[in-house]
Amino acid sequence: MDTALCPALFFCAPASGQGKTTVTAGIARHYRNQGKQVRVFKTGPDYLDPLILQRASGHPVAQLDLWMTGKEHCKRRLYEAALEADLILVEGVMGMFDGNPSGADMAEFFGIPIAIVISAKSMAQTFGALATGLATFRPSLPVAGIIANYLGSDRHKDLVVDSIPDDVTLLGCIPSAPEHALPERHLGLVHPHEVVDIDARLDQLAQLMEDAGLTTLPAPIEFTAGKHYDTPALLKGKRIAIAKDDAFTFVYADNVNLLQQMGASICWFSPLNDESIPECDAIWLPGGYPELHHRQLANNKAMQQALQAFSQSGKRILAECGGMLYLMQSLTDVEGNRSPMMGLLDGDGIMRDRGGCQGMQYAPMPEGELRAHAHHRTRCENTAEPIGHGRRTRHPAPGEPIYRQGGITASYLHLYFPSNPAAIAELLTPL
């Protein structure tokens, strides 16, 4: 069996908001600045963190998820990374034991040592109890040690360090540095191209990691090649147009790669700025932030006419989350400002000021079942009758509704295309 050796760390935390992305990005940036080859992965369905990690490391960042992408896919990606990298970093999701599978499950499955990032905000000696609990809760886990984050002063650092028992390894201490923080908005971090000084911030984070003593390479571990599956050329000769601009950014690289492996050629267009759609056989409107750009989308009448003509031609449109909102009758932002949208799909999208929906779901389609996830902060009114609903992985309540009107298939669900290539090929083939 093919194997490869490479140093690796898996970053977990007791909860979201502890600084996992910041630490992972800072360490990745440090080694990139040293001329090292760093490969970074993000666990779970996430679009924004990987963009930051890609900017930090200089290489594309792929998702790892035992349920969504599958064990063999994860094995293959890590093995391929180990063949060429000096270091592999994996960022977990939510708390280290949250979810099924959790970040802890992932790290144990692949044998990657865990660095537990804990925010020390609003606590002192309690830090030691929390660190001990996380490090020892599951004895089978390969825990490398603890990273104390957001320390407010030297005195705060002393209290935290003194609270950690001798049998729990402290990997490093990071002071609070809000001036270097990565900006956030609803649903996650701000897209890196919107942050003017993003590279300067990443370089400053790299220096913070070095000062904290977090830049010693861990010991190499062994990665085993997973099975390789041939992809049938089900879209040979087809041309797929994908929306891509500041309003539509939530695109898995794996999805695009699969379309190309199935023989499709890819073209990109901007609903915000373009006046026409490239010549194509199908359109994919991914998720993003149309609610931040609803006025500009509404004012692009030429694109509206182009989409209407395309829809009437009998060709397929796949619309996910923000893409679905764009096709509806209207979209209202969190301040209550309403703009007309494309009018191709029944329904009105309305931003909530809090709450929303997230989680993994199966997406049963007439073409076949796919794996998917939901993550949104809007609700829809006046919609058509759905053709079905997503199926939650661990709860009996119906998941997100799935709509079909003419050649349009739309849902809040973000589909993971490689989970059923044949279904995706049929979804994007003209009627």
XYZ file of C-alpha atoms in Angstrom:
431
model
C 0.000 0.000 0.000
C 1.329 3.446 -0.952
C 2.322 5.672 1.979
C 3.926 9.089 2.475
C 5.446 10.810 5.497
C 4.848 14.449 6.426
C 4.664 16.550 9.615
C 1.056 17.482 10.415
C -1.124 19.209 13.014
C -4.892 19.250 13.472
C -6.277 22.400 15.152
C -9.302 21.922 17.413
C -10.973 24.095 20.053
C -13.665 23.899 22.740
C -16.028 26.025 20.600
C -16.220 28.373 17.656
C -14.606 31.777 18.102
C -11.474 30.516 19.852
C -9.116 31.586 17.065
C -8.514 28.347 15.136
C -8.475 30.049 11.751
C -6.176 32.823 12.957
C -3.683 30.349 14.430
C -3.795 28.030 11.416
C -3.373 30.942 8.999
C -0.524 32.471 11.010
C 1.453 29.215 11.169
C 0.817 28.500 7.489
C 1.986 31.996 6.581
C 5.137 31.639 8.691
C 6.255 28.513 6.875
C 5.303 29.900 3.498
C 7.473 32.936 4.252
C 10.306 30.526 5.077
C 10.021 28.997 1.615
C 8.303 25.819 2.857
C 5.510 24.002 1.030
C 2.422 24.095 3.250
C -0.832 22.304 2.473
C -3.882 23.288 4.513
C -7.264 21.570 4.803
C -10.545 22.673 6.414
C -12.917 20.180 7.973
C -16.614 20.427 7.283
C -18.576 22.576 4.836
C -16.938 25.985 4.854
C -16.332 28.464 2.032
C -14.766 31.476 3.749
C -12.111 30.047 6.080
C -10.488 28.133 3.180
C -10.081 31.409 1.247
C -8.146 32.925 4.173
C -6.078 29.770 4.575
C -5.385 29.685 0.839
C -4.159 33.281 0.943
C -1.956 32.436 3.924
C -0.420 29.263 2.492
C -0.330 30.101 -1.210
C -2.112 26.866 -2.187
C -5.769 25.866 -2.693
C -7.499 24.589 0.443
C -9.828 21.592 0.178
C -12.530 20.288 2.520
C -12.104 17.112 4.543
C -15.254 15.521 5.910
C -15.804 11.834 6.549
C -19.545 12.158 5.799
C -19.701 14.729 3.017
C -16.574 13.946 1.000
C -15.993 10.350 2.181
C -13.130 8.498 3.845
C -11.345 7.415 0.679
C -11.417 10.938 -0.752
C -9.964 12.333 2.477
C -7.234 9.704 2.520
C -6.316 10.435 -1.090
C -6.131 14.210 -0.575
C -3.938 13.943 2.523
C -1.670 11.388 0.859
C -1.232 13.570 -2.229
C -0.455 16.558 -0.006
C 2.107 14.549 1.981
C 3.959 13.658 -1.225
C 4.838 17.304 -1.915
C 4.478 19.258 1.338
C 6.841 20.119 4.169
C 3.875 20.532 6.503
C 0.147 19.672 6.546
C -2.247 21.726 8.680
C -5.924 20.862 9.213
C -8.394 23.273 10.791
C -11.297 21.730 12.676
C -14.843 23.053 12.939
C -16.887 24.219 15.963
C -15.902 22.414 19.178
C -13.547 19.474 18.901
C -16.207 16.934 19.954
C -19.117 18.623 18.144
C -20.756 16.954 15.182
C -20.769 13.453 13.820
C -18.058 13.019 12.753
C -16.363 15.608 14.954
C -12.955 17.187 14.550
C -11.671 14.790 17.194
C -13.041 11.859 15.169
C -11.262 13.131 12.066
C -7.927 13.598 13.829
C -8.118 10.149 15.407
C -9.109 8.475 12.132
C -6.057 9.890 10.332
C -3.705 9.809 13.331
C -2.931 13.543 13.135
C -1.716 15.143 16.404
C -4.182 17.693 17.808
C -3.269 21.208 18.889
C -6.149 22.490 21.044
C -6.647 26.257 20.690
C -8.340 27.769 23.752
C -9.315 31.400 24.172
C -8.238 32.653 27.602
C -10.602 35.642 27.448
C -12.600 36.156 30.648
C -10.847 33.403 32.592
C -7.628 32.745 34.481
C -6.965 29.589 36.540
C -10.057 27.892 35.079
C -8.051 27.633 31.873
C -6.109 24.695 33.339
C -9.267 22.743 34.126
C -10.656 23.286 30.635
C -7.346 22.373 29.008
C -7.024 19.216 31.105
C -10.568 18.120 30.323
C -10.188 18.546 26.578
C -6.746 16.932 26.469
C -7.749 13.855 28.488
C -11.470 13.408 27.742
C -10.758 10.741 25.127
C -7.489 8.933 25.958
C -7.190 7.463 22.460
C -6.753 10.897 20.852
C -3.273 11.931 19.647
C -3.151 15.249 21.526
C 0.029 17.262 20.875
C -0.825 19.969 23.402
C -2.614 23.211 24.198
C -2.348 26.689 22.664
C -3.414 29.535 24.968
C -4.917 32.313 22.853
C -5.993 35.925 23.468
C -3.861 36.566 26.574
C -4.455 40.082 27.850
C -1.198 40.764 29.741
C 1.941 39.186 31.157
C 0.120 38.676 34.477
C -2.768 36.981 32.654
C -0.286 34.729 30.893
C 1.368 33.751 34.200
C -1.999 32.817 35.739
C -2.930 30.697 32.739
C 0.434 28.948 32.475
C 0.527 28.187 36.212
C -2.945 26.608 36.005
C -1.900 23.924 33.521
C -0.802 20.637 35.133
C 2.554 19.116 34.265
C 1.039 16.212 32.348
C -0.631 18.562 29.803
C 1.730 20.033 27.205
C 1.572 23.780 26.612
C 2.602 24.432 23.005
C 2.532 28.218 23.133
C 0.884 31.425 24.349
C -0.526 34.073 21.992
C -1.264 37.606 23.196
C -4.477 39.352 22.257
C -3.847 41.430 19.095
C -7.180 42.869 17.880
C -5.366 45.109 15.402
C -4.320 41.986 13.470
C -7.695 40.203 13.694
C -9.402 38.911 10.570
C -12.664 40.868 10.042
C -16.016 39.052 10.216
C -19.634 39.447 9.092
C -22.709 37.237 9.258
C -21.963 33.656 8.143
C -18.223 34.004 8.800
C -15.051 35.818 7.856
C -14.901 38.584 5.283
C -13.653 37.462 1.857
C -9.872 38.111 1.778
C -10.002 40.219 -1.391
C -12.227 42.684 0.491
C -9.572 43.212 3.195
C -7.155 45.807 1.809
C -4.275 44.911 4.137
C -4.869 41.151 4.220
C -1.271 40.202 3.405
C 0.127 42.571 6.021
C -2.257 41.081 8.600
C -1.207 37.555 7.694
C 2.464 38.456 7.967
C 1.808 40.000 11.387
C -0.008 36.842 12.458
C 2.982 34.806 11.274
C 5.224 36.891 13.515
C 2.841 36.395 16.450
C 3.042 32.617 15.972
C 6.835 32.749 15.862
C 6.986 34.888 19.009
C 4.638 32.412 20.723
C 6.967 29.504 19.991
C 4.550 27.777 17.642
C 6.813 27.342 14.643
C 8.655 24.127 15.461
C 7.722 21.429 12.964
C 5.962 18.426 14.525
C 7.218 14.910 13.888
C 6.279 13.336 10.537
C 3.350 10.925 10.441
C 2.349 8.378 7.836
C -0.468 8.955 5.343
C -1.942 6.099 3.307
C -3.295 6.525 -0.208
C -7.035 6.069 -0.496
C -8.810 4.376 -3.375
C -8.977 6.192 -6.693
C -12.212 6.127 -8.676
C -12.417 6.928 -12.376
C -14.891 9.662 -13.301
C -17.142 8.959 -16.303
C -17.216 11.670 -19.001
C -20.927 12.360 -18.524
C -20.644 16.044 -19.500
C -18.299 15.681 -22.456
C -18.741 18.564 -24.865
C -20.949 20.544 -22.460
C -20.179 24.096 -21.347
C -21.199 25.129 -17.819
C -21.398 28.818 -16.848
C -20.789 29.569 -13.155
C -21.664 32.864 -11.443
C -18.678 34.355 -9.665
C -18.363 37.836 -8.147
C -18.765 39.515 -4.748
C -22.394 38.338 -4.546
C -21.696 34.703 -5.507
C -18.571 33.235 -3.921
C -19.514 29.932 -2.275
C -17.954 27.437 -4.679
C -16.218 24.202 -3.729
C -13.122 23.623 -5.846
C -14.028 19.907 -5.762
C -17.304 20.711 -7.531
C -15.585 22.599 -10.345
C -12.924 19.909 -10.661
C -15.593 17.219 -10.969
C -17.396 19.073 -13.764
C -14.108 19.295 -15.658
C -13.277 15.637 -14.994
C -16.677 14.721 -16.464
C -15.679 16.507 -19.659
C -17.347 19.904 -19.195
C -15.655 23.171 -20.033
C -16.152 25.938 -17.477
C -16.833 29.617 -18.058
C -17.473 32.305 -15.475
C -19.752 35.310 -15.444
C -20.748 38.098 -13.059
C -24.448 38.767 -12.401
C -23.332 42.011 -10.760
C -21.306 43.423 -13.629
C -21.865 41.528 -16.891
C -24.623 42.296 -19.369
C -24.776 38.840 -20.932
C -24.275 35.175 -20.174
C -21.517 33.234 -21.972
C -22.687 30.702 -24.538
C -23.345 27.603 -22.430
C -25.478 24.508 -21.908
C -26.293 25.088 -18.223
C -25.838 27.644 -15.450
C -24.809 27.124 -11.845
C -25.694 29.964 -9.452
C -23.857 29.182 -6.196
C -24.415 30.794 -2.820
C -22.829 33.943 -1.503
C -23.992 37.357 -0.324
C -26.657 38.664 -2.741
C -28.257 40.459 0.237
C -25.232 42.781 0.385
C -25.551 43.635 -3.322
C -29.289 43.408 -3.967
C -29.595 46.938 -5.392
C -26.828 46.402 -7.950
C -28.274 43.020 -8.912
C -31.712 44.579 -9.354
C -30.324 47.417 -11.463
C -28.577 45.089 -13.928
C -31.541 44.845 -16.296
C -29.465 43.429 -19.140
C -28.473 40.428 -17.023
C -32.081 39.995 -15.929
C -33.202 39.802 -19.557
C -30.370 37.402 -20.411
C -31.318 35.040 -17.572
C -34.982 35.154 -18.507
C -34.149 34.262 -22.113
C -31.853 31.462 -20.971
C -34.509 30.019 -18.671
C -37.104 30.085 -21.435
C -34.761 28.180 -23.771
C -35.281 24.944 -21.822
C -31.741 24.778 -20.497
C -30.981 23.974 -16.870
C -30.200 26.348 -14.002
C -28.977 25.009 -10.663
C -29.387 27.636 -7.924
C -28.037 27.165 -4.399
C -28.946 29.360 -1.418
C -27.924 32.887 -2.514
C -28.379 31.807 -6.125
C -31.938 30.754 -5.306
C -32.670 34.100 -3.615
C -31.391 35.887 -6.723
C -33.930 34.054 -8.914
C -36.898 34.848 -6.649
C -39.293 37.783 -6.849
C -37.588 39.974 -4.251
C -34.882 40.144 -1.608
C -35.083 42.227 1.592
C -31.921 43.023 3.548
C -31.515 43.158 7.334
C -32.407 46.881 7.401
C -35.709 46.191 5.634
C -34.659 47.501 2.221
C -36.350 45.504 -0.554
C -35.215 45.043 -4.148
C -36.894 43.120 -6.980
C -34.882 40.127 -8.113
C -35.024 38.061 -11.312
C -38.632 36.904 -10.968
C -37.883 33.443 -12.350
C -38.813 31.571 -9.189
C -41.776 31.975 -6.838
C -40.831 33.370 -3.453
C -39.464 36.357 -1.556
C -36.231 36.194 0.427
C -35.982 38.091 3.711
C -32.855 38.524 5.834
C -33.129 37.796 9.554
C -31.166 39.820 12.085
C -30.197 36.617 13.863
C -30.687 32.870 13.750
C -30.907 30.863 10.573
C -30.158 27.284 9.661
C -27.053 25.189 9.288
C -26.144 21.521 9.167
C -25.542 18.510 6.958
C -28.413 17.084 4.925
C -29.054 14.566 2.203
C -30.527 16.181 -0.919
C -32.979 13.766 -2.607
C -33.501 14.807 -6.236
C -35.426 13.092 -9.043
C -31.978 12.514 -10.603
C -30.574 10.905 -7.457
C -29.540 11.694 -3.906
C -26.585 13.973 -3.120
C -24.895 15.063 0.075
C -25.176 18.702 0.996
C -25.263 21.260 3.767
C -27.295 24.342 4.684
C -25.956 27.592 6.124
C -28.083 30.708 5.782
C -29.684 33.608 7.618
C -32.708 34.276 5.437
C -36.242 32.935 5.277
C -38.478 32.634 2.246
C -42.151 33.470 1.838
C -44.689 32.901 -0.957
C -42.763 29.991 -2.426
C -44.107 27.310 -4.741
C -44.793 23.792 -3.480
C -41.428 22.009 -3.148
C -40.749 18.755 -4.946
C -39.108 17.418 -1.811
C -37.082 18.250 1.277
C -33.569 17.634 2.467
C -33.124 14.800 4.953
C -31.209 15.666 8.096
C -28.472 13.274 9.163
C -29.525 13.017 12.828
C -33.003 14.535 13.158
C -36.398 13.422 11.828
C -37.683 16.936 10.995
C -37.807 17.775 7.264
C -34.768 19.596 5.944
C -34.571 22.405 3.407
C -37.250 22.485 0.685
C -36.161 21.712 -2.879
C -37.930 23.570 -5.681
C -38.236 22.897 -9.387
C -39.838 25.257 -11.871
C -39.218 24.495 -15.524
C -35.497 23.953 -15.948
C -34.657 25.567 -12.582
C -33.678 23.440 -9.593
C -33.250 25.536 -6.451
C -32.732 25.050 -2.734
C -30.939 26.456 0.263
C -28.812 23.299 0.103
C -25.201 23.600 -1.049
C -24.556 20.389 -2.974
C -21.327 18.421 -2.873
C -21.147 17.309 -6.505
C -18.716 14.361 -6.138
C -21.217 12.613 -3.843
C -23.240 11.667 -6.957
C -21.617 12.635 -10.282
C -24.359 10.995 -12.358
C -27.080 13.036 -10.661
C -25.153 16.277 -11.162
C -24.570 15.480 -14.836
C -28.306 14.932 -15.331
C -29.158 18.106 -13.374
C -26.979 20.137 -15.769
C -28.069 18.467 -19.014
C -30.635 20.430 -21.097
C -34.213 19.154 -20.945
